[in-house]
Amino acid sequence: MNAPTRRSATTRSIRRLATLAAAVVLLPLAIAGVSAHGPDPVMNGGPFGQNQDLRFRWRAGSVPPAAIKTAIRSAATDATATRASKAGTFTYDSGGSNPIGYGVGATCGVNGLACFTRTVPTGFTMWLREQGHVFDWGTLKWCQAYATPPNGCYDAETVALDEFGHVEVLGHHGNYANDSDYLDAVVQTYSRTKPAAGWNMHTFGRCDIATLQLQYDMQSWSAKYSTCLDLATDLTLAASPSSISAGGTTKLTASLKVVDYASYVRLGGNPVAGRVVTLQRRAPGTTTWTTVGTMSAGPTSGTYVLNQSLQSDMEYRAVFSTPTNEGINGDTSATVRVYVGYCTAALRTADSLYAPCI
Ligand SMILES: [Zn+2]
């Protein structure tokens, strides 16, 4: 998290370039694949272990003042509570192996309000600059240093959350040119000061979460995928048995998964449970589908079942409509035909052979 500038547009552009150059110093770990919008880029070094227990202590000789301690601990709680994935957890522990320091000893780049190092799988370090630190643009004010925070202060909890995001694996979000998507991420190159929108963001944004989900996977198969993702799903359907006698019952089982593309990293092939999957049917030779109903949760994650009793052949398909509240796309299964035997002596089967009725 760097300090932005508050000067004329021309000067600001120049300063942004200068600050970007400084950011290379601030973040010596190269960032791969920075892209505009979309999930945050990934830092080199890869993710920590799933749900890795990352404990931090205050750096001896550089212990933050009480209000900053509280902000950092709150940021750790924010990171853990809003990661929506199996990303690492952050907990204060006086015996923790990962030091967080505050003050003039900070090893941050010249424009860094705060900075970090990460070494997978061992641990991390973090620093926050001291209240009153003089940058070339002005003097650092932490909002937590005031009973009534003045405009122009930086929220230490927000800045520390940016740093915890980096420690996890997140690079700075690539915003649109007009920053209209700024609130999609708290892990930002330029932090905002009070009262600009996002100055006190205390949760990971949806595009932070998207990368955490890709890199660490979901907490459960029924958990929602970040709307910053755009994942294809695959829905299959099978009937068992596929041939029944008139009046008999068959079980339709659908299976919903995230398509297993390499670019989906840990999310490819995931079963998708707890969603609404609908069964439709039509008589063979007709074109109009009729909704039978919503399928029930099946025996394994991501499966959905519905029994059907039939007097004549029927075609079925399962439908998963694209949700509006998460980043996976709908899919429709292939058509499955169920064959019904009319006689008492023979039963027609899928390959048109005849077999005795059961
Ligand atoms: Zn940052």
XYZ file of N, CA, C and O in Angstrom, residues 31-180:
600
model
N 5.524 -9.395 -9.588
C 4.123 -9.768 -9.724
C 3.906 -10.261 -11.147
O 4.257 -9.591 -12.103
N 3.312 -11.442 -11.259
C 3.084 -12.013 -12.579
C 1.664 -11.729 -13.039
O 0.723 -11.762 -12.255
N 1.520 -11.417 -14.295
C 0.205 -11.373 -14.920
C -0.721 -10.296 -14.431
O -1.890 -10.552 -14.191
N -0.238 -9.071 -14.281
C -1.122 -7.987 -13.895
C -2.101 -7.735 -15.037
O -1.704 -7.566 -16.170
N -3.381 -7.734 -14.733
C -4.375 -7.481 -15.763
C -5.382 -6.476 -15.253
O -5.592 -6.359 -14.054
N -5.956 -5.747 -16.186
C -6.963 -4.774 -15.801
C -8.207 -5.500 -15.304
O -8.642 -6.484 -15.887
N -8.750 -5.024 -14.219
C -9.948 -5.604 -13.621
C -9.711 -7.097 -13.379
O -8.589 -7.556 -13.328
N -10.752 -7.867 -13.185
C -10.612 -9.284 -12.954
C -9.963 -9.568 -11.615
O -9.678 -8.666 -10.822
N -9.733 -10.849 -11.333
C -9.094 -11.228 -10.061
C -7.734 -10.557 -9.886
O -7.037 -10.311 -10.861
N -7.374 -10.293 -8.638
C -6.068 -9.706 -8.355
C -4.964 -10.585 -8.949
O -5.090 -11.809 -8.984
N -3.875 -9.981 -9.381
C -2.727 -10.789 -9.819
C -2.128 -11.560 -8.645
O -2.418 -11.276 -7.477
N -1.299 -12.528 -8.987
C -0.699 -13.421 -7.988
C 0.770 -13.070 -7.810
O 1.477 -12.821 -8.785
N 1.221 -13.051 -6.581
C 2.632 -12.772 -6.312
C 3.466 -14.030 -6.529
O 2.989 -15.151 -6.319
N 4.685 -13.824 -6.926
C 5.603 -14.956 -7.002
C 5.768 -15.581 -5.614
O 5.599 -14.917 -4.603
N 6.102 -16.838 -5.619
C 6.285 -17.527 -4.342
C 5.118 -18.431 -4.006
O 5.257 -19.326 -3.176
N 3.976 -18.193 -4.648
C 2.832 -19.080 -4.472
C 2.136 -18.927 -3.139
O 2.543 -18.126 -2.291
N 1.062 -19.673 -2.962
C 0.273 -19.576 -1.736
C 0.906 -20.327 -0.569
O 1.725 -21.232 -0.762
N 0.511 -19.950 0.625
C 0.828 -20.755 1.814
C -0.044 -22.008 1.784
O -0.807 -22.239 0.846
N 0.052 -22.836 2.800
C -0.799 -24.011 2.876
C -2.256 -23.618 3.097
O -2.545 -22.523 3.583
N -3.143 -24.496 2.734
C -4.563 -24.219 2.961
C -4.826 -24.065 4.460
O -4.422 -24.901 5.263
N -5.499 -22.961 4.794
C -5.821 -22.647 6.201
C -4.575 -22.631 7.094
O -4.675 -22.875 8.303
N -3.421 -22.319 6.513
C -2.198 -22.297 7.331
C -2.347 -21.280 8.459
O -2.800 -20.156 8.266
N -1.941 -21.716 9.625
C -2.071 -20.912 10.855
C -0.859 -19.981 10.951
O 0.216 -20.393 11.367
N -1.051 -18.723 10.560
C 0.044 -17.754 10.532
C -0.084 -16.832 11.745
O -1.016 -16.035 11.829
N 0.838 -16.948 12.654
C 0.761 -16.188 13.919
C 1.815 -15.093 13.939
O 2.951 -15.307 13.542
N 1.415 -13.933 14.424
C 2.346 -12.806 14.439
C 2.498 -12.253 15.849
O 1.634 -12.395 16.703
N 3.662 -11.654 16.052
C 3.972 -10.973 17.303
C 4.451 -9.581 16.957
O 4.697 -9.255 15.791
N 4.568 -8.720 17.964
C 5.113 -7.379 17.737
C 6.632 -7.471 17.700
O 7.246 -8.184 18.502
N 7.226 -6.746 16.775
C 8.681 -6.789 16.618
C 9.331 -6.083 17.806
O 9.008 -4.925 18.118
N 10.266 -6.767 18.459
C 10.946 -6.201 19.633
C 11.622 -4.884 19.264
O 12.294 -4.791 18.227
N 11.393 -3.875 20.082
C 11.997 -2.573 19.826
C 11.215 -1.709 18.853
O 11.535 -0.533 18.686
N 10.201 -2.291 18.207
C 9.395 -1.557 17.221
C 7.916 -1.867 17.429
O 7.168 -2.062 16.465
N 7.525 -1.921 18.674
C 6.146 -2.299 19.013
C 5.214 -1.125 18.703
O 5.521 0.017 19.062
N 4.092 -1.387 18.039
C 3.167 -0.296 17.709
C 2.509 0.272 18.969
O 2.370 -0.434 19.981
N 2.076 1.538 18.899
C 1.247 2.071 19.980
C -0.083 1.330 20.021
O -0.468 0.663 19.068
N -0.768 1.478 21.151
C -1.961 0.651 21.398
C -2.983 0.739 20.274
O -3.540 -0.283 19.844
N -3.262 1.939 19.808
C -4.313 2.097 18.794
C -3.923 1.412 17.483
O -4.783 0.870 16.773
N -2.649 1.416 17.157
C -2.196 0.746 15.933
C -2.191 -0.766 16.129
O -2.537 -1.530 15.220
N -1.805 -1.203 17.334
C -1.929 -2.641 17.634
C -3.353 -3.127 17.391
O -3.588 -4.166 16.764
N -4.295 -2.365 17.927
C -5.705 -2.746 17.767
C -6.078 -2.806 16.293
O -6.765 -3.738 15.849
N -5.623 -1.829 15.525
C -5.952 -1.795 14.095
C -5.363 -3.005 13.372
O -6.022 -3.619 12.523
N -4.135 -3.361 13.694
C -3.490 -4.500 13.019
C -4.191 -5.803 13.401
O -4.449 -6.661 12.556
N -4.504 -5.921 14.677
C -5.213 -7.141 15.099
C -6.585 -7.215 14.450
O -7.046 -8.303 14.069
N -7.253 -6.076 14.320
C -8.557 -6.066 13.637
C -8.393 -6.452 12.175
O -9.215 -7.180 11.609
N -7.338 -5.975 11.546
C -7.089 -6.312 10.142
C -6.845 -7.819 9.991
O -7.289 -8.436 9.015
N -6.149 -8.412 10.953
C -5.924 -9.861 10.919
C -7.254 -10.606 11.004
O -7.487 -11.585 10.281
N -8.127 -10.106 11.871
C -9.457 -10.704 11.993
C -10.248 -10.514 10.701
O -10.933 -11.431 10.236
N -10.149 -9.321 10.121
C -10.838 -9.049 8.849
C -10.371 -10.029 7.769
O -11.182 -10.583 7.016
N -9.062 -10.209 7.686
C -8.503 -11.079 6.650
C -9.002 -12.507 6.825
O -9.417 -13.167 5.870
N -8.960 -12.971 8.059
C -9.380 -14.341 8.330
C -10.883 -14.519 8.091
O -11.314 -15.507 7.498
N -11.653 -13.522 8.518
C -13.119 -13.654 8.462
C -13.673 -13.497 7.060
O -14.731 -14.048 6.751
N -12.991 -12.743 6.205
C -13.582 -12.435 4.896
C -12.818 -13.066 3.744
O -13.060 -12.724 2.586
N -11.936 -14.032 4.015
C -11.136 -14.622 2.944
C -11.968 -15.522 2.043
O -11.587 -15.769 0.902
N -13.109 -16.051 2.547
C -14.036 -16.856 1.735
C -13.314 -17.943 0.940
O -13.646 -18.224 -0.214
N -12.352 -18.552 1.555
C -11.506 -19.549 0.897
C -10.696 -20.240 1.993
O -10.847 -19.924 3.182
N -9.805 -21.132 1.574
C -8.913 -21.782 2.532
C -7.569 -21.066 2.605
O -6.518 -21.681 2.829
N -7.588 -19.763 2.414
C -6.377 -18.967 2.593
C -5.920 -19.056 4.041
O -6.697 -19.427 4.939
N -4.678 -18.671 4.280
C -4.135 -18.721 5.629
C -4.899 -17.825 6.592
O -5.568 -16.885 6.178
N -4.779 -18.150 7.862
C -5.415 -17.336 8.902
C -4.333 -16.583 9.665
O -3.204 -17.063 9.818
N -4.694 -15.399 10.151
C -3.751 -14.550 10.883
C -4.241 -14.358 12.312
O -5.380 -13.962 12.529
N -3.348 -14.635 13.255
C -3.707 -14.539 14.666
C -2.551 -13.931 15.448
O -1.391 -14.334 15.250
N -2.867 -12.984 16.329
C -1.822 -12.460 17.212
C -1.474 -13.514 18.251
O -2.340 -14.160 18.835
N -0.161 -13.683 18.479
C 0.333 -14.647 19.460
C 1.704 -14.120 19.901
O 2.603 -13.971 19.062
N 1.846 -13.822 21.182
C 3.112 -13.237 21.650
C 4.299 -14.138 21.336
O 5.442 -13.676 21.283
N 4.021 -15.428 21.112
C 5.087 -16.349 20.739
C 5.131 -16.633 19.248
O 5.847 -17.537 18.818
N 4.347 -15.870 18.476
C 4.286 -16.100 17.030
C 5.629 -15.865 16.367
O 6.459 -15.085 16.848
N 5.840 -16.509 15.237
C 7.151 -16.443 14.593
C 7.263 -15.302 13.585
O 8.343 -15.064 13.058
N 6.153 -14.607 13.325
C 6.155 -13.595 12.273
C 6.052 -12.196 12.881
O 5.017 -11.827 13.434
N 7.125 -11.376 12.779
C 7.134 -10.074 13.453
C 6.429 -8.980 12.650
O 6.597 -8.878 11.441
N 5.643 -8.173 13.358
C 5.063 -6.968 12.767
C 5.601 -5.783 13.555
O 5.461 -5.722 14.784
N 6.230 -4.857 12.835
C 6.850 -3.718 13.478
C 6.222 -2.404 13.061
O 5.456 -2.337 12.093
N 6.564 -1.362 13.803
C 6.029 -0.024 13.581
C 7.147 0.974 13.859
O 7.889 0.830 14.842
N 7.258 1.979 12.956
C 8.167 3.060 13.305
C 9.320 3.265 12.352
O 9.328 2.773 11.217
N 10.311 3.972 12.850
C 11.393 4.458 11.997
C 12.282 3.331 11.474
O 13.037 3.533 10.537
N 12.139 2.163 12.047
C 12.933 1.035 11.556
C 12.339 0.384 10.325
O 12.932 -0.549 9.770
N 11.181 0.869 9.876
C 10.494 0.244 8.745
C 11.392 0.188 7.518
O 12.053 1.169 7.171
N 11.391 -0.963 6.881
C 12.260 -1.178 5.722
C 11.501 -0.974 4.414
O 11.873 -1.523 3.378
N 10.439 -0.179 4.469
C 9.589 0.029 3.291
C 10.287 0.913 2.270
O 11.200 1.675 2.602
N 9.794 0.828 1.005
C 10.250 1.740 -0.023
C 9.892 3.166 0.332
O 9.093 3.419 1.242
N 10.442 4.099 -0.413
C 10.351 5.506 -0.045
C 8.907 5.991 0.036
O 8.593 6.869 0.840
N 8.010 5.422 -0.761
C 6.611 5.855 -0.721
C 5.717 4.904 0.059
O 4.505 5.076 0.074
N 6.271 3.908 0.673
C 5.456 2.901 1.343
C 4.945 3.376 2.692
O 5.726 3.743 3.567
N 3.629 3.331 2.858
C 3.031 3.563 4.181
C 3.310 2.357 5.060
O 3.397 2.453 6.283
N 3.380 1.204 4.391
C 3.567 -0.074 5.067
C 4.191 -1.021 4.055
O 4.183 -0.745 2.852
N 4.729 -2.123 4.532
C 5.332 -3.083 3.613
C 5.428 -4.446 4.291
O 5.107 -4.579 5.473
N 5.857 -5.415 3.532
C 5.844 -6.803 4.019
C 6.927 -7.589 3.311
O 7.445 -7.170 2.268
N 7.226 -8.751 3.835
C 7.933 -9.791 3.088
C 7.157 -11.085 3.287
O 6.441 -11.244 4.283
N 7.277 -11.980 2.337
C 6.620 -13.287 2.472
C 7.572 -14.364 2.000
O 8.243 -14.214 0.979
N 7.645 -15.437 2.757
C 8.476 -16.581 2.412
C 7.644 -17.835 2.645
O 7.390 -18.224 3.785
N 7.198 -18.421 1.540
C 6.361 -19.615 1.621
C 7.254 -20.835 1.755
O 8.225 -20.958 1.008
N 7.001 -21.741 2.658
C 5.860 -21.764 3.587
C 6.203 -21.262 4.986
O 5.405 -21.444 5.893
N 7.340 -20.615 5.126
C 7.834 -20.331 6.470
C 7.042 -19.241 7.187
O 6.627 -19.415 8.341
N 6.872 -18.097 6.546
C 6.174 -17.024 7.241
C 6.330 -15.684 6.569
O 6.593 -15.606 5.358
N 6.202 -14.603 7.356
C 6.162 -13.268 6.780
C 6.631 -12.239 7.801
O 6.772 -12.536 8.996
N 6.865 -11.026 7.297
C 7.103 -9.875 8.163
C 6.237 -8.723 7.669
O 5.784 -8.729 6.517
N 6.009 -7.746 8.540
C 5.233 -6.575 8.135
C 5.732 -5.371 8.925
O 6.180 -5.510 10.074
N 5.646 -4.206 8.280
C 5.998 -2.942 8.920
C 4.933 -1.894 8.609
O 4.407 -1.851 7.490
N 4.658 -1.031 9.549
C 3.884 0.188 9.311
C 4.760 1.377 9.695
O 5.457 1.336 10.723
N 4.722 2.412 8.858
C 5.461 3.637 9.160
C 4.892 4.312 10.414
O 3.738 4.104 10.776
N 5.708 5.186 10.981
C 5.276 5.880 12.192
C 4.389 7.097 11.879
O 4.534 7.724 10.827
N 3.471 7.384 12.771
C 2.688 8.623 12.726
C 3.655 9.800 12.596
O 4.667 9.870 13.316
N 3.348 10.690 11.635
C 4.197 11.873 11.454
C 5.361 11.649 10.503
O 6.147 12.572 10.278
N 5.457 10.441 9.923
C 6.543 10.206 8.968
C 6.419 11.207 7.818
O 5.334 11.432 7.289
N 7.513 11.792 7.451
C 7.493 12.818 6.403
C 7.844 12.191 5.054
O 8.950 11.677 4.874
N 6.843 12.204 4.162
C 7.077 11.839 2.762
C 7.299 13.125 1.982
O 7.063 14.225 2.495
N 7.673 12.994 0.728
C 7.874 14.230 -0.042
C 6.549 14.914 -0.358
O 6.521 16.094 -0.673
N 5.441 14.189 -0.221
C 4.124 14.801 -0.473
C 3.490 15.362 0.798
O 2.469 16.038 0.743
N 4.026 15.025 1.941
C 3.406 15.513 3.175
C 3.701 14.581 4.330
O 4.612 13.754 4.263
N 2.903 14.720 5.365
C 3.147 14.014 6.624
C 2.090 12.935 6.842
O 0.897 13.197 6.665
N 2.539 11.771 7.209
C 1.627 10.642 7.424
C 0.781 10.851 8.683
O 1.303 11.120 9.770
N -0.540 10.693 8.491
C -1.473 10.712 9.621
C -2.223 9.387 9.630
O -2.889 9.039 8.649
N -2.089 8.663 10.701
C -2.922 7.471 10.893
C -4.220 7.918 11.570
O -4.176 8.617 12.594
N -5.358 7.503 11.043
C -6.649 7.906 11.629
C -6.723 7.454 13.086
O -7.308 8.136 13.932
N -6.098 6.315 13.365
C -6.170 5.753 14.720
C -5.434 6.613 15.741
O -5.584 6.388 16.947
N -4.676 7.580 15.282
C -3.922 8.430 16.218
C -4.763 9.579 16.758
O -4.264 10.364 17.569
N -6.021 9.647 16.313
C -6.864 10.787 16.684
C -8.170 10.309 17.302
O -8.736 9.296 16.878
N -8.657 11.085 18.272
C -9.994 10.815 18.814
C -11.032 11.087 17.734
O -12.018 10.353 17.597
N -10.833 12.133 16.978
C -11.685 12.444 15.832
C -10.781 12.507 14.612
O -10.095 13.513 14.387
N -10.734 11.432 13.830
C -9.788 11.386 12.708
C -10.053 12.498 11.700
O -11.192 12.690 11.272
N -9.038 13.219 11.319
C -9.207 14.301 10.347
C -9.252 13.765 8.923
O -8.743 12.673 8.643
N -9.845 14.528 8.037
C -9.760 14.175 6.622
C -8.290 14.136 6.220
O -7.468 14.898 6.736
N -7.987 13.209 5.333
C -6.600 13.072 4.893
C -5.814 12.033 5.677
O -4.661 11.765 5.352
N -6.443 11.418 6.685
C -5.734 10.376 7.433
C -5.895 9.019 6.733
O -6.843 8.792 5.988
N -4.952 8.142 6.987
C -5.012 6.764 6.496
C -5.493 5.848 7.606
O -5.047 5.962 8.758
N -6.373 4.935 7.243
C -6.877 3.966 8.210
C -5.866 2.809 8.326
O -5.632 2.076 7.358
N -5.300 2.649 9.487
C -4.258 1.630 9.661
C -4.809 0.222 9.492
O -4.093 -0.686 9.049
N -6.083 0.033 9.834
C -6.689 -1.293 9.656
C -6.778 -1.635 8.170
O -6.477 -2.760 7.759
N -7.190 -0.667 7.359
C -7.294 -0.889 5.911
C -5.918 -1.141 5.304
O -5.740 -2.056 4.488
N -4.950 -0.358 5.719
C -3.597 -0.507 5.173
C -2.998 -1.860 5.595
O -2.370 -2.558 4.790
N -3.233 -2.249 6.847
C -2.716 -3.547 7.296
C -3.425 -4.695 6.573
O -2.801 -5.729 6.279
N -4.710 -4.509 6.262
C -5.430 -5.557 5.526
C -4.832 -5.718 4.126
O -4.704 -6.842 3.620
N -4.464 -4.617 3.490
C -3.755 -4.681 2.206
C -2.493 -5.529 2.356
O -2.211 -6.406 1.528
N -1.756 -5.297 3.435
C -0.507 -6.044 3.640
C -0.784 -7.522 3.911
O -0.081 -8.402 3.395
N -1.788 -7.828 4.710
C -2.137 -9.239 4.943
C -2.539 -9.910 3.619
O -2.240 -11.089 3.389
N -3.227 -9.158 2.769
C -3.587 -9.697 1.452
C -2.350 -10.056 0.642
O -2.271 -11.111 0.011
N -1.351 -9.172 0.673
C -0.086 -9.470 -0.021
C 0.547 -10.730 0.552
O 1.057 -11.575 -0.186
N 0.551 -10.814 1.876
C 1.179 -11.978 2.503
C 0.507 -13.259 2.001
O 1.191 -14.250 1.709
N -0.816 -13.225 1.857
C -1.527 -14.426 1.373
C -1.019 -14.851 0.001
O -0.723 -16.008 -0.227
N -0.981 -13.889 -0.938
C -0.492 -14.151 -2.307
C -0.923 -13.043 -3.267
O -0.577 -13.068 -4.441
N -1.684 -12.072 -2.798
C -2.331 -11.113 -3.697
C -1.411 -9.970 -4.106
O -0.779 -9.333 -3.257
N -1.387 -9.703 -5.403
C -0.778 -8.485 -5.909
C -1.837 -7.394 -5.980
O -3.030 -7.632 -5.783
N -1.390 -6.185 -6.267
C -2.339 -5.067 -6.333
C -3.341 -5.249 -7.462
O -2.973 -5.601 -8.579
N -4.584 -4.988 -7.147
C -5.661 -5.095 -8.130
C -5.405 -4.149 -9.297
O -4.962 -3.016 -9.098
N -5.710 -4.621 -10.520
C -5.636 -3.755 -11.689
C -6.977 -3.093 -11.906
O -7.940 -3.751 -12.280
N -7.050 -1.803 -11.650
C -8.331 -1.097 -11.772
C -8.551 -0.591 -13.192
O -7.601 -0.426 -13.962
N -9.818 -0.299 -13.493
C -10.128 0.438 -14.709
C -9.454 1.807 -14.631
O -9.132 2.291 -13.531
N -9.278 2.428 -15.787
C -8.571 3.712 -15.840
C -9.231 4.763 -14.953
O -8.558 5.620 -14.382
N -10.564 4.682 -14.829
C -11.258 5.692 -14.017
C -11.470 5.224 -12.573
O -12.188 5.870 -11.810
N -10.879 4.093 -12.220
C -10.969 3.569 -10.849
C -12.398 3.254 -10.409
O -12.678 3.182 -9.211
N -13.305 3.067 -11.371
C -14.701 2.816 -11.002
C -14.863 1.501 -10.244
O -15.859 1.296 -9.556
